Short mmCIF file of N, CA and C in Angstrom, two decimals:
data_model
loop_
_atom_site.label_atom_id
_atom_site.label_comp_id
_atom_site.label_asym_id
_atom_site.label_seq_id
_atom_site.Cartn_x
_atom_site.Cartn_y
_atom_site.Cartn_z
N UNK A 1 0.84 -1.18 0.00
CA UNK A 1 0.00 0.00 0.00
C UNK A 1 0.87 1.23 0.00
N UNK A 2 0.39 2.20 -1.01
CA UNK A 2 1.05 3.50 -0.85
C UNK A 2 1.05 4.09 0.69
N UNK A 3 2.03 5.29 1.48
CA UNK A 3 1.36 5.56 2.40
C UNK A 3 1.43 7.34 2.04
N UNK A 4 1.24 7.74 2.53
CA UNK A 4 1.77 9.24 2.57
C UNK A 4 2.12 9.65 3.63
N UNK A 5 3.34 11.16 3.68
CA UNK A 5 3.43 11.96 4.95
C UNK A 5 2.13 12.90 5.39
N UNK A 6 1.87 12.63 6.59
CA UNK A 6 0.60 14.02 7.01
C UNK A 6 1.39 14.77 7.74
N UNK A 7 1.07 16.08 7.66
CA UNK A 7 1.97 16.79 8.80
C UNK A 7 0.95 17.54 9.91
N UNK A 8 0.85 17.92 10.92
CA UNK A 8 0.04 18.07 11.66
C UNK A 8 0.78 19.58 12.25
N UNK A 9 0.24 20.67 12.10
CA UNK A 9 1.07 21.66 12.75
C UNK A 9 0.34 21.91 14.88
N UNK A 10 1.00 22.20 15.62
CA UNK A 10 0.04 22.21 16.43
C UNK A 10 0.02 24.05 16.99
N UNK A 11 -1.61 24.14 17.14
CA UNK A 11 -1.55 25.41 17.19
C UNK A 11 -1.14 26.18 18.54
N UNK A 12 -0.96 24.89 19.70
CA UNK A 12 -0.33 25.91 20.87
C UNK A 12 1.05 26.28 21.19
N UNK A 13 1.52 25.67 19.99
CA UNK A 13 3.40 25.94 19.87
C UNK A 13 3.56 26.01 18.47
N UNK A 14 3.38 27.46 17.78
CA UNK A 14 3.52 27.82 16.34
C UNK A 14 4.97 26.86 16.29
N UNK A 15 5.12 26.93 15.18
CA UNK A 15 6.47 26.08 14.61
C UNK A 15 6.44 24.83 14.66
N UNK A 16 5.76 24.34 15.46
CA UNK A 16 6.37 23.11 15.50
C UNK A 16 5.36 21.91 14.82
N UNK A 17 5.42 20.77 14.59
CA UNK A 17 4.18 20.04 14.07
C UNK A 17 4.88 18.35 14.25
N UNK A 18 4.09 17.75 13.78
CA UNK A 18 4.08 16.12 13.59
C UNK A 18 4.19 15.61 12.55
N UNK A 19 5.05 14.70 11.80
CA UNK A 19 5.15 13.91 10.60
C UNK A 19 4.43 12.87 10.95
N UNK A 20 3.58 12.31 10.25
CA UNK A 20 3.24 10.99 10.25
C UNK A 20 3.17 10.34 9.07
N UNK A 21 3.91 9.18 8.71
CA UNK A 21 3.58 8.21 7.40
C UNK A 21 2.11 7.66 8.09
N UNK A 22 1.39 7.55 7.34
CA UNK A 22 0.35 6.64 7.15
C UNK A 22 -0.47 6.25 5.87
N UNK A 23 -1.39 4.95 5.72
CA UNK A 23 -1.55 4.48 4.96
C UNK A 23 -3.26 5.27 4.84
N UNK A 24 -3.85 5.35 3.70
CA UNK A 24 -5.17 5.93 4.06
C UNK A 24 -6.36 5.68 5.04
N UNK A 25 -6.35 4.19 4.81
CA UNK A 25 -7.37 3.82 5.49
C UNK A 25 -7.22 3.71 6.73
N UNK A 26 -5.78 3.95 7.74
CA UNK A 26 -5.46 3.86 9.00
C UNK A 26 -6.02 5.26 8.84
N UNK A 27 -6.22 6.89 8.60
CA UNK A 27 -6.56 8.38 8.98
C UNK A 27 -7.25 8.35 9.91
N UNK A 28 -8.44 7.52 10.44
CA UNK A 28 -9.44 8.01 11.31
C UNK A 28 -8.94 7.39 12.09
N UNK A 29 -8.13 6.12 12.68
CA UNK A 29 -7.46 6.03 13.77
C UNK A 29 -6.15 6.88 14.25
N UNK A 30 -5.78 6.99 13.55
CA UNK A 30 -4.65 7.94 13.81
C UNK A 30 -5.24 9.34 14.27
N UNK A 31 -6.14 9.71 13.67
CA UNK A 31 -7.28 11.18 14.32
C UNK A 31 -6.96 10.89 15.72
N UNK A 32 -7.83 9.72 16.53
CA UNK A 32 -8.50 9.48 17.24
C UNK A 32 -7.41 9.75 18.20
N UNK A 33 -6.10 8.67 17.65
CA UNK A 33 -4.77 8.30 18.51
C UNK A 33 -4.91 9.93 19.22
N UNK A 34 -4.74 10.76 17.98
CA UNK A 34 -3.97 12.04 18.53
C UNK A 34 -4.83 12.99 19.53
N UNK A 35 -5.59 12.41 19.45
CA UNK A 35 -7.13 13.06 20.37
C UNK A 35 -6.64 12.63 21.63
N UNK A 36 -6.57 11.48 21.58
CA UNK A 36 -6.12 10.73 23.16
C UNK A 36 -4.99 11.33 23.36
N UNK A 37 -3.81 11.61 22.56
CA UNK A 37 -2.56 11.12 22.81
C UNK A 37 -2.48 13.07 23.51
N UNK A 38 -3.07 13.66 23.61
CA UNK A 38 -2.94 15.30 23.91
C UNK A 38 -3.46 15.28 25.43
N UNK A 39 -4.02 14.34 25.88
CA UNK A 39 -3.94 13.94 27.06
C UNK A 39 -2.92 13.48 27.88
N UNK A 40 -2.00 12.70 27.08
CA UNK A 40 -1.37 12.24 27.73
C UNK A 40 0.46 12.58 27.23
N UNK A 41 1.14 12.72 28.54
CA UNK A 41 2.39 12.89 27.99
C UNK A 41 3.55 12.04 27.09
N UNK A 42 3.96 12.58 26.34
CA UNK A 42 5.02 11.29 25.43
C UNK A 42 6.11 10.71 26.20
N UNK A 43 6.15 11.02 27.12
CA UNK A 43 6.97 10.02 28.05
C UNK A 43 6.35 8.82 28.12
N UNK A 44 4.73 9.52 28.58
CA UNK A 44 3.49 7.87 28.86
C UNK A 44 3.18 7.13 27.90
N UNK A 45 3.03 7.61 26.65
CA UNK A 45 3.09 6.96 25.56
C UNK A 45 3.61 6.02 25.27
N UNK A 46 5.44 6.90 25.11
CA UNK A 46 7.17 5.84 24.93
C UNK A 46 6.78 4.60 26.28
N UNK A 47 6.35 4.55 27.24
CA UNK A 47 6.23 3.70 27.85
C UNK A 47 5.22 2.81 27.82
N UNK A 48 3.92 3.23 27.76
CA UNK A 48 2.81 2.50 27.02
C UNK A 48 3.44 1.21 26.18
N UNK A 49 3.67 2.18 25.17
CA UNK A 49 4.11 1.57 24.03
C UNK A 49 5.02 0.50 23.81
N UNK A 50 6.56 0.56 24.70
CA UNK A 50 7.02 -0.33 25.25
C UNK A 50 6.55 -1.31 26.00
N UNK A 51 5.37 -1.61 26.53
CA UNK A 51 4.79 -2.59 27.31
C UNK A 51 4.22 -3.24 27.16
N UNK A 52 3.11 -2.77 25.68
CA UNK A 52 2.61 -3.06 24.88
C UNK A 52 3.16 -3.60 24.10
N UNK A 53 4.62 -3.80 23.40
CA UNK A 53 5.22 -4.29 22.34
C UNK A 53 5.24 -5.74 23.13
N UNK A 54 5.98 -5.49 24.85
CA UNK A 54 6.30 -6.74 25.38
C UNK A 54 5.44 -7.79 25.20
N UNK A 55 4.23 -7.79 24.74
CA UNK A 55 3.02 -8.24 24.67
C UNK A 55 2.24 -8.81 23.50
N UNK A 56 2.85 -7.95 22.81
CA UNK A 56 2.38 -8.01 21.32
C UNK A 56 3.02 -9.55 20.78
N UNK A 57 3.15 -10.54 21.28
CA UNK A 57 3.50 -11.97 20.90
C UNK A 57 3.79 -12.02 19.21
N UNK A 58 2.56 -11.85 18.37
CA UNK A 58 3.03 -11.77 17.15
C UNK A 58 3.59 -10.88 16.22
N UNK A 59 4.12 -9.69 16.65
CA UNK A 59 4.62 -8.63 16.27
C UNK A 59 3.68 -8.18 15.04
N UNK A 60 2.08 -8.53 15.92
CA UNK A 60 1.51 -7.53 14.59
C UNK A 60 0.31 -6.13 15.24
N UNK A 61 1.20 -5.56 16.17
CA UNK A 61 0.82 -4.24 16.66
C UNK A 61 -0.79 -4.90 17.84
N UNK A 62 -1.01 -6.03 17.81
CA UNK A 62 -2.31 -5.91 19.01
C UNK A 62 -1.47 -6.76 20.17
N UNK A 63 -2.60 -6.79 21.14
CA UNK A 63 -2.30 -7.98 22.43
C UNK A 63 -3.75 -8.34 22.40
N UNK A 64 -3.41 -9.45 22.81
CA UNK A 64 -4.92 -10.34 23.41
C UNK A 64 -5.09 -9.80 24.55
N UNK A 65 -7.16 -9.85 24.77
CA UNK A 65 -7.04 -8.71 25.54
C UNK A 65 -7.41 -9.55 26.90
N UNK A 66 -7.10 -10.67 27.06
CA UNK A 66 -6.98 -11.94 28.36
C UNK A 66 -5.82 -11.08 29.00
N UNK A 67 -5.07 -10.17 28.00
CA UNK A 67 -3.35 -9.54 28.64
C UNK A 67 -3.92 -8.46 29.24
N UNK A 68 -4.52 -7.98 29.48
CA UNK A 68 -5.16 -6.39 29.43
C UNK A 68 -4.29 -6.02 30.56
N UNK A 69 -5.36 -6.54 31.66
CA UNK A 69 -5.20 -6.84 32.98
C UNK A 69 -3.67 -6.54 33.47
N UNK A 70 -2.91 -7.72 32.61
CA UNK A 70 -1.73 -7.58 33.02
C UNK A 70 -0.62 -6.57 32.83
N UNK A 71 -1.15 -6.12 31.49
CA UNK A 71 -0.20 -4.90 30.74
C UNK A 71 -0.76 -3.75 31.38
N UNK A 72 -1.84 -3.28 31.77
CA UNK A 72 -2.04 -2.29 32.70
C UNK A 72 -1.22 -2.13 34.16
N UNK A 73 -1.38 -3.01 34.79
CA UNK A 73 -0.52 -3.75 36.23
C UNK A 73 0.82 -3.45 36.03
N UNK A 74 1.25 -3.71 34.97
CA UNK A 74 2.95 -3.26 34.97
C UNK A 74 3.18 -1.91 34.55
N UNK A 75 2.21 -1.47 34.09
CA UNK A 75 2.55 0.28 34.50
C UNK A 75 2.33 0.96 35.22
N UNK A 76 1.64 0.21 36.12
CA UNK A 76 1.10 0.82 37.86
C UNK A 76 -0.16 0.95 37.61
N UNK A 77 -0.76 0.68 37.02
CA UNK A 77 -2.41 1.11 36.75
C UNK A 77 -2.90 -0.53 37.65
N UNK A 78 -4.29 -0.01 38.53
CA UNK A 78 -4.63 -0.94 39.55
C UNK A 78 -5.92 -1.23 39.26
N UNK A 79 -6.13 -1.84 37.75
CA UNK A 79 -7.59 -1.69 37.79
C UNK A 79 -7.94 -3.41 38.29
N UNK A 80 -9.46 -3.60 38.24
CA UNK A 80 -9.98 -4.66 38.70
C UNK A 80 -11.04 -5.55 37.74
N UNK A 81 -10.53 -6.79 37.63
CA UNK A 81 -11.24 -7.24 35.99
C UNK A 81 -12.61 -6.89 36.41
N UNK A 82 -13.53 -6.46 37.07
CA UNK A 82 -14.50 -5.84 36.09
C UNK A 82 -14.84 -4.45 35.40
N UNK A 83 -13.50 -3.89 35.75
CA UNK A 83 -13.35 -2.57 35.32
C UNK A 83 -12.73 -2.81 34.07
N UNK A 84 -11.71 -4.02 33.61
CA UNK A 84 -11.00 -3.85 32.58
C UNK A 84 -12.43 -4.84 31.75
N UNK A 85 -13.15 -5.75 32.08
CA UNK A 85 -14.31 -5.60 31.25
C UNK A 85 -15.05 -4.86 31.21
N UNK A 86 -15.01 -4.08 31.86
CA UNK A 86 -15.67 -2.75 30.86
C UNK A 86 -14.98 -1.61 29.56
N UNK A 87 -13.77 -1.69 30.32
CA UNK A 87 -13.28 -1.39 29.20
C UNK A 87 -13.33 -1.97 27.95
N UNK A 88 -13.29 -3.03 27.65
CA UNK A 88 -13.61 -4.09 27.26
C UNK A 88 -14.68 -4.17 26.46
N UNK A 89 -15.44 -4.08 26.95
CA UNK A 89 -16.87 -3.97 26.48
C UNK A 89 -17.19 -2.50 25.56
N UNK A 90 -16.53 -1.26 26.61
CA UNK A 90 -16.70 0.06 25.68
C UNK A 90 -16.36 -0.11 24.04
N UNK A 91 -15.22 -0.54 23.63
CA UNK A 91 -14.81 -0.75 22.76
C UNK A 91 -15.03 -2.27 22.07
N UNK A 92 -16.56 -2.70 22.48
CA UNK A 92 -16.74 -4.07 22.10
C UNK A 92 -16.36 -5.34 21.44
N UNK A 93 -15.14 -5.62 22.44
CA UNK A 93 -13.71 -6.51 22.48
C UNK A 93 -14.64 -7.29 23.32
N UNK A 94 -14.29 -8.67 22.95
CA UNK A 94 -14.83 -9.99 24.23
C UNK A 94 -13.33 -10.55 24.80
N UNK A 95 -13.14 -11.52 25.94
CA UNK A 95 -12.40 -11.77 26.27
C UNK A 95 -11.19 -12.60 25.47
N UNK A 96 -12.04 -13.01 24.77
CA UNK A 96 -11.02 -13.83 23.52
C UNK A 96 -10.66 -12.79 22.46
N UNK A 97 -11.02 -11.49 22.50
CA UNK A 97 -10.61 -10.76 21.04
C UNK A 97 -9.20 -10.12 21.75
N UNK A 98 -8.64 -9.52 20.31
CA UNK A 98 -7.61 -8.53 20.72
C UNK A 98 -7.58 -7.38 20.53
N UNK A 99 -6.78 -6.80 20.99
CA UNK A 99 -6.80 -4.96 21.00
C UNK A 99 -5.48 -4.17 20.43
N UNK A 100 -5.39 -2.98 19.47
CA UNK A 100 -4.70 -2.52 18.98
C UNK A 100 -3.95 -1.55 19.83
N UNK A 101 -2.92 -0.64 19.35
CA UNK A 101 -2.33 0.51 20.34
C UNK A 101 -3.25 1.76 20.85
N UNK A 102 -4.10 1.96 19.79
CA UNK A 102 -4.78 3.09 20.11
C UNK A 102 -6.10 2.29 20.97
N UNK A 103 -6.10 1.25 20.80
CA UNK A 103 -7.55 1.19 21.85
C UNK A 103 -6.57 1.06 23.20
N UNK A 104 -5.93 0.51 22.83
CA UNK A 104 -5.11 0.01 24.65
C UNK A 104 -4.75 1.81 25.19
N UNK A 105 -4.50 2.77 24.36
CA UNK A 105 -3.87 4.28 24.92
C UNK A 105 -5.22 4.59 24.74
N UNK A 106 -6.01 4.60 24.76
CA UNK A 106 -7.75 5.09 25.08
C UNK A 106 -8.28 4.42 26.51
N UNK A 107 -8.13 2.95 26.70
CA UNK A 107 -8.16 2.41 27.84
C UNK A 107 -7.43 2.92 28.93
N UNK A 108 -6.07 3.00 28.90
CA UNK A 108 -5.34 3.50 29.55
C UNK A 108 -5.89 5.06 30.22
N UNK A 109 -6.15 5.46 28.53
CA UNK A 109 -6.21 6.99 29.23
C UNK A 109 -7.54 7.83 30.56
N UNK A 110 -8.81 6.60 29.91
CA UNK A 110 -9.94 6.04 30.93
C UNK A 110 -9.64 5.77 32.46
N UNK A 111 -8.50 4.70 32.43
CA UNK A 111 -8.11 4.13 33.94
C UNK A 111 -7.17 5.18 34.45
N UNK A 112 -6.77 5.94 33.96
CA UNK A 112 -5.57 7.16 34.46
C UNK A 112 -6.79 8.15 34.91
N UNK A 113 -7.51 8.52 34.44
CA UNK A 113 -8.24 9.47 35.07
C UNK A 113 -9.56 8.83 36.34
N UNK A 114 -10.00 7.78 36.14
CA UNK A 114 -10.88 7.17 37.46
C UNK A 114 -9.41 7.08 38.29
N UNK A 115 -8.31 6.75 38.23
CA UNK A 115 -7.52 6.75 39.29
C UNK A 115 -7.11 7.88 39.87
N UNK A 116 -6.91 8.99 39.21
CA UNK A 116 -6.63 9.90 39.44
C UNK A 116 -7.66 11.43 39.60
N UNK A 117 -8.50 11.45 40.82
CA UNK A 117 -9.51 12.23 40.77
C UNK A 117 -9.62 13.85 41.21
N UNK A 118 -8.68 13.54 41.88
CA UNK A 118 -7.81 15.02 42.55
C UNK A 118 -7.68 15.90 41.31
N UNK A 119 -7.06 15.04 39.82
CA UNK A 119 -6.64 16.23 38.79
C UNK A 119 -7.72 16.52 38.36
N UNK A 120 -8.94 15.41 37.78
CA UNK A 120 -9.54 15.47 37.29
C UNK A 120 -10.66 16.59 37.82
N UNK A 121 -10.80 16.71 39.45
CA UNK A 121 -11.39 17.81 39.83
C UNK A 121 -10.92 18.86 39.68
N UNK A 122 -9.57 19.18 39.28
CA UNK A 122 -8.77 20.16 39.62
C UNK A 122 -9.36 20.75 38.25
N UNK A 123 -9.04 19.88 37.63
CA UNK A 123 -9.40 20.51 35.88
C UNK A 123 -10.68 21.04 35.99
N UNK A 124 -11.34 20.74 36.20
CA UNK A 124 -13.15 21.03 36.42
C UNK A 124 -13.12 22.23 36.85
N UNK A 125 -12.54 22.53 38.28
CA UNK A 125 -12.30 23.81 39.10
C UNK A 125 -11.93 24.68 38.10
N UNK A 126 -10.79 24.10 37.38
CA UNK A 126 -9.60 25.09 36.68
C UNK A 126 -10.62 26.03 35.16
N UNK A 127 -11.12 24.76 34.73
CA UNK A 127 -12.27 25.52 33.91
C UNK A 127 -13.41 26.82 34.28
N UNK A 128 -13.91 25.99 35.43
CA UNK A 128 -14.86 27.09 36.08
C UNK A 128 -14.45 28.60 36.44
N UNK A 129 -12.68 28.91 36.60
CA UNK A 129 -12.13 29.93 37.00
C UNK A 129 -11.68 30.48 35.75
N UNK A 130 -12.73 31.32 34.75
CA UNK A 130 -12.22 31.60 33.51
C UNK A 130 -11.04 32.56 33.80
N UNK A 131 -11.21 33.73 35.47
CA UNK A 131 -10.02 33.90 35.13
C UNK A 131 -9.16 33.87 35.41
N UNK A 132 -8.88 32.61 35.74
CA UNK A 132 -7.58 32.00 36.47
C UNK A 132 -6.80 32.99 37.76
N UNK A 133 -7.92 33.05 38.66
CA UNK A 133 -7.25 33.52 39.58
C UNK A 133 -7.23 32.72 40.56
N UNK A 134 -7.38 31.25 40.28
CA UNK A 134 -6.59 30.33 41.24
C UNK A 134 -8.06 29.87 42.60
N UNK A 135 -9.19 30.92 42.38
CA UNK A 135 -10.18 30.31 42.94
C UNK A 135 -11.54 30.73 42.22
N UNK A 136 -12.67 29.99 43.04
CA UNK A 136 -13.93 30.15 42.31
C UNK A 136 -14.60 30.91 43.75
N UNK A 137 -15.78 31.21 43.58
CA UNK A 137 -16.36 31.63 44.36
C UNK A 137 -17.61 30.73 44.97
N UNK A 138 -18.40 30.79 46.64
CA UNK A 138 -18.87 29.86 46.44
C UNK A 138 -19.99 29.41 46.04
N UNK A 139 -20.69 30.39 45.28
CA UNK A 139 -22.03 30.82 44.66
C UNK A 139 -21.69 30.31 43.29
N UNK A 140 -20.16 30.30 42.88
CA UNK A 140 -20.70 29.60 41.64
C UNK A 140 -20.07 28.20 41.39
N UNK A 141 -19.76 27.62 42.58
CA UNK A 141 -19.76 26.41 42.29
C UNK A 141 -20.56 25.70 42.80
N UNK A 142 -21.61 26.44 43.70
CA UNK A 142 -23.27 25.88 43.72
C UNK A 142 -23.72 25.77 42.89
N UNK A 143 -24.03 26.63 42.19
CA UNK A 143 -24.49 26.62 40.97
C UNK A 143 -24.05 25.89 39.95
N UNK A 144 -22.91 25.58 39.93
CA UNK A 144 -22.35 24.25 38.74
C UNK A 144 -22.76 22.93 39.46
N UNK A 145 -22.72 22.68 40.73
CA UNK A 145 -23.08 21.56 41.31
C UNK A 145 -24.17 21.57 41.50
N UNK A 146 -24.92 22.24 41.36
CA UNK A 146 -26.92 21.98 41.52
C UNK A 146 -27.32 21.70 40.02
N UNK A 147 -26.55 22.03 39.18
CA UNK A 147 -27.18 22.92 38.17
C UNK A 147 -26.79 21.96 36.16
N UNK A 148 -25.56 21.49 36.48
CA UNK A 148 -24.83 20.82 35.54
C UNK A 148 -24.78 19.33 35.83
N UNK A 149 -24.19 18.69 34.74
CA UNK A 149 -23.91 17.42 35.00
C UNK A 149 -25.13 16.40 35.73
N UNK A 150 -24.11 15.66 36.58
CA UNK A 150 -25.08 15.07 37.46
C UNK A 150 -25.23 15.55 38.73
N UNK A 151 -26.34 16.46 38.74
CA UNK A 151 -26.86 18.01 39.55
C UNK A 151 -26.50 16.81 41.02
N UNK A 152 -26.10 17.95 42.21
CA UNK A 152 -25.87 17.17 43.39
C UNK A 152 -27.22 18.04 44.22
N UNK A 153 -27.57 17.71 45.29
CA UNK A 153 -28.74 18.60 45.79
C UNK A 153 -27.84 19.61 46.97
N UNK A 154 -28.57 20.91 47.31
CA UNK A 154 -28.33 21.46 47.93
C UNK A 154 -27.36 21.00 49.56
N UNK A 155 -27.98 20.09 49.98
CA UNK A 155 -27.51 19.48 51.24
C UNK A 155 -26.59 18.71 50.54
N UNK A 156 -26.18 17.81 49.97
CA UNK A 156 -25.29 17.65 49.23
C UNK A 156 -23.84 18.27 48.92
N UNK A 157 -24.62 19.59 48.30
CA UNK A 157 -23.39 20.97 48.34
C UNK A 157 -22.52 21.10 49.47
N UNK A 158 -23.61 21.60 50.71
CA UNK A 158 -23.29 21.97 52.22
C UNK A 158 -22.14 20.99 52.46
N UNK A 159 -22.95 19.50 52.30
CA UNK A 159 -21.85 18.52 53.29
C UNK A 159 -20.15 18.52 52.13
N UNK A 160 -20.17 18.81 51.01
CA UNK A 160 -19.18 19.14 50.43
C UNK A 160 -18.25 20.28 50.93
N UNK A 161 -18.77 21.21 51.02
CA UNK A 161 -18.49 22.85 51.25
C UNK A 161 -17.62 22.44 52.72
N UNK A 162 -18.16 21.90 53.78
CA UNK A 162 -17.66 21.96 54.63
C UNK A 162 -16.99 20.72 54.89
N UNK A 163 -16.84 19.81 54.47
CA UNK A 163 -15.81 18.72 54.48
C UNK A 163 -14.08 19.65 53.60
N UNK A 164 -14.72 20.20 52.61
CA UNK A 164 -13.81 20.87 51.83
C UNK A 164 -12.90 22.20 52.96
N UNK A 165 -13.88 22.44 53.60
CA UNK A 165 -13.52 24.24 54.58
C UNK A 165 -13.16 25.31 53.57
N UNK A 166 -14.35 25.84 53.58
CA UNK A 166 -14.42 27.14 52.47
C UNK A 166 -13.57 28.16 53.50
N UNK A 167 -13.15 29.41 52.54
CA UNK A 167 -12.81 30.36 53.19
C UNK A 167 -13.28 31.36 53.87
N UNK A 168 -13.43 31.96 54.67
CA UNK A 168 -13.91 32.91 55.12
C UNK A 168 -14.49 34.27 54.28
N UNK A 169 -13.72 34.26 53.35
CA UNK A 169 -13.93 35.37 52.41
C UNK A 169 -14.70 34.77 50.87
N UNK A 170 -15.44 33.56 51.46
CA UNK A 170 -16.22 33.27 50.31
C UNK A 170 -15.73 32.17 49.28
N UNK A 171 -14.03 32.41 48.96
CA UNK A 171 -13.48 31.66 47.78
C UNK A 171 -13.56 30.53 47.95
N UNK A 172 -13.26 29.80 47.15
CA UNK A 172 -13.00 28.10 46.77
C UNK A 172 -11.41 28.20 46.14
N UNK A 173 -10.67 27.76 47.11
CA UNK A 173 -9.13 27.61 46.09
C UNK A 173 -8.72 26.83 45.23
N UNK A 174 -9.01 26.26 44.06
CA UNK A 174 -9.16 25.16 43.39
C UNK A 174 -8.15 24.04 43.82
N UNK A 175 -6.58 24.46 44.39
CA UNK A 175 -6.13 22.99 44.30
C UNK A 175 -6.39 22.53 45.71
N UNK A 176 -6.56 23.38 46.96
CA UNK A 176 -6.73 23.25 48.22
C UNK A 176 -8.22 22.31 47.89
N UNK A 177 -9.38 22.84 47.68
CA UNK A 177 -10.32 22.11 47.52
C UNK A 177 -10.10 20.35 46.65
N UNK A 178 -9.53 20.40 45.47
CA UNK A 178 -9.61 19.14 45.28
C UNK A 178 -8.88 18.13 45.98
N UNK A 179 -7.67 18.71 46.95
CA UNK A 179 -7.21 17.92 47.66
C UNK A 179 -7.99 17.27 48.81
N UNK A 180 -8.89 18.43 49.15
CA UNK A 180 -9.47 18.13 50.68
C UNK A 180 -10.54 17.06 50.09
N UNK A 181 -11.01 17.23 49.19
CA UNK A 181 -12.48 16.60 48.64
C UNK A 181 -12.04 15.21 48.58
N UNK A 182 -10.47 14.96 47.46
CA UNK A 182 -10.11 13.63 47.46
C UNK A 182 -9.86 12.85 48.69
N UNK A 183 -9.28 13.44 49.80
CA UNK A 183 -8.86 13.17 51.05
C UNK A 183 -9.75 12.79 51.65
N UNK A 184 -11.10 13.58 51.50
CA UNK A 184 -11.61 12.74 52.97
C UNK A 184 -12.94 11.89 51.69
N UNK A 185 -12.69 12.02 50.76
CA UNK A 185 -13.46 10.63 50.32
C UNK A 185 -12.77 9.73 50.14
N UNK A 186 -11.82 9.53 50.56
CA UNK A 186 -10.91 8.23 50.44
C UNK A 186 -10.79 8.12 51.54
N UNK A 187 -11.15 8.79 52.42
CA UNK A 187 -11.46 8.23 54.44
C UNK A 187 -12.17 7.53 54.52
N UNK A 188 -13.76 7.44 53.43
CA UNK A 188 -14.91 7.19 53.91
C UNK A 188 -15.06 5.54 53.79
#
């Protein structure tokens, strides 16, 4: 198969961009890859990727996904087979099928964030503070928590607010709060 170079410029660092050979009909995975892959750092990747090769038995870019389990585990990821069947399932793989690089760095990138909830709040916070002055106020993260998503109820809020310890002067400090929030729900 012919392949061609794509070049990808990226727009938050003028100059610089991505070569990629690819073949046509790989384009919409490779999209996808790079969707995921802006999540995650190329250190995690280069390592991914290495762990994934260890695995790859027939050197034809998948693992069986009976390995899942295990190739997650050796990069420190602690999931629990019914979490990795779900993963599993998202991407409607059965236990006997196998899985390519970009589904395994999509999986991955799934179990990195349920493990990691502190950032993932942090980011949330970090959004809500368009202007990044490092806190929210606490009227409007009532209002995102009554109001968005999966709305929490008022008493709800409260027992948050004060497990969290708002400030006196009203603010919400975004990283102080997601620490306290992760902390004492991992008491409970």
């Amino acid at each position: 198969m012919e392949g061609r170079v794509l070049h990808l410029s990226c727009p938050s660092n003028p100059g610089s961009s991505i070569h990629l050979h690819y073949v046509a009909h790989l384009t919409a995975a490779w999209i996808s890859f790079l969707r995921r892959a802006k999540f995650l750092t190329q250190d995690q990747i280069n390592e991914f990727k290495e762990c994934f090769s260890l695995y790859d038995r027939h050197r034809k870019g998948k693992i069986e996904a009976q390995q899942l389990i295990t190739v997650m585990r050796c990069l420190g990821s602690n999931p629990t087979p019914s979490e990795v069947q779900r993963h599993l399932l998202s991407h409607n793989i059965d236990r006997a099928g196998e899985l390519d690089f970009s589904t395994f760095l999509s999986i991955m990138h799934r179990q990195l964030q349920q493990e990691a909830p502190e950032e993932e709040i942090l980011e949330a916070m970090k959004m809500a503070d368009k202007e990044q002055r490092g806190f929210i106020l606490v009227s409007e993260l009532r209002a995102k928590l009554t109001g968005i998503g999966e709305k929490l109820t008022d008493k709800e809020v409260d027992e948050l607010l004060q497990e969290a310890g708002v400030g006196a002067d009203g603010r919400i400090h975004c990283e102080q709060f997601a620490k306290a929030v992760t902390r004492n729900s991992a008491k409970r």
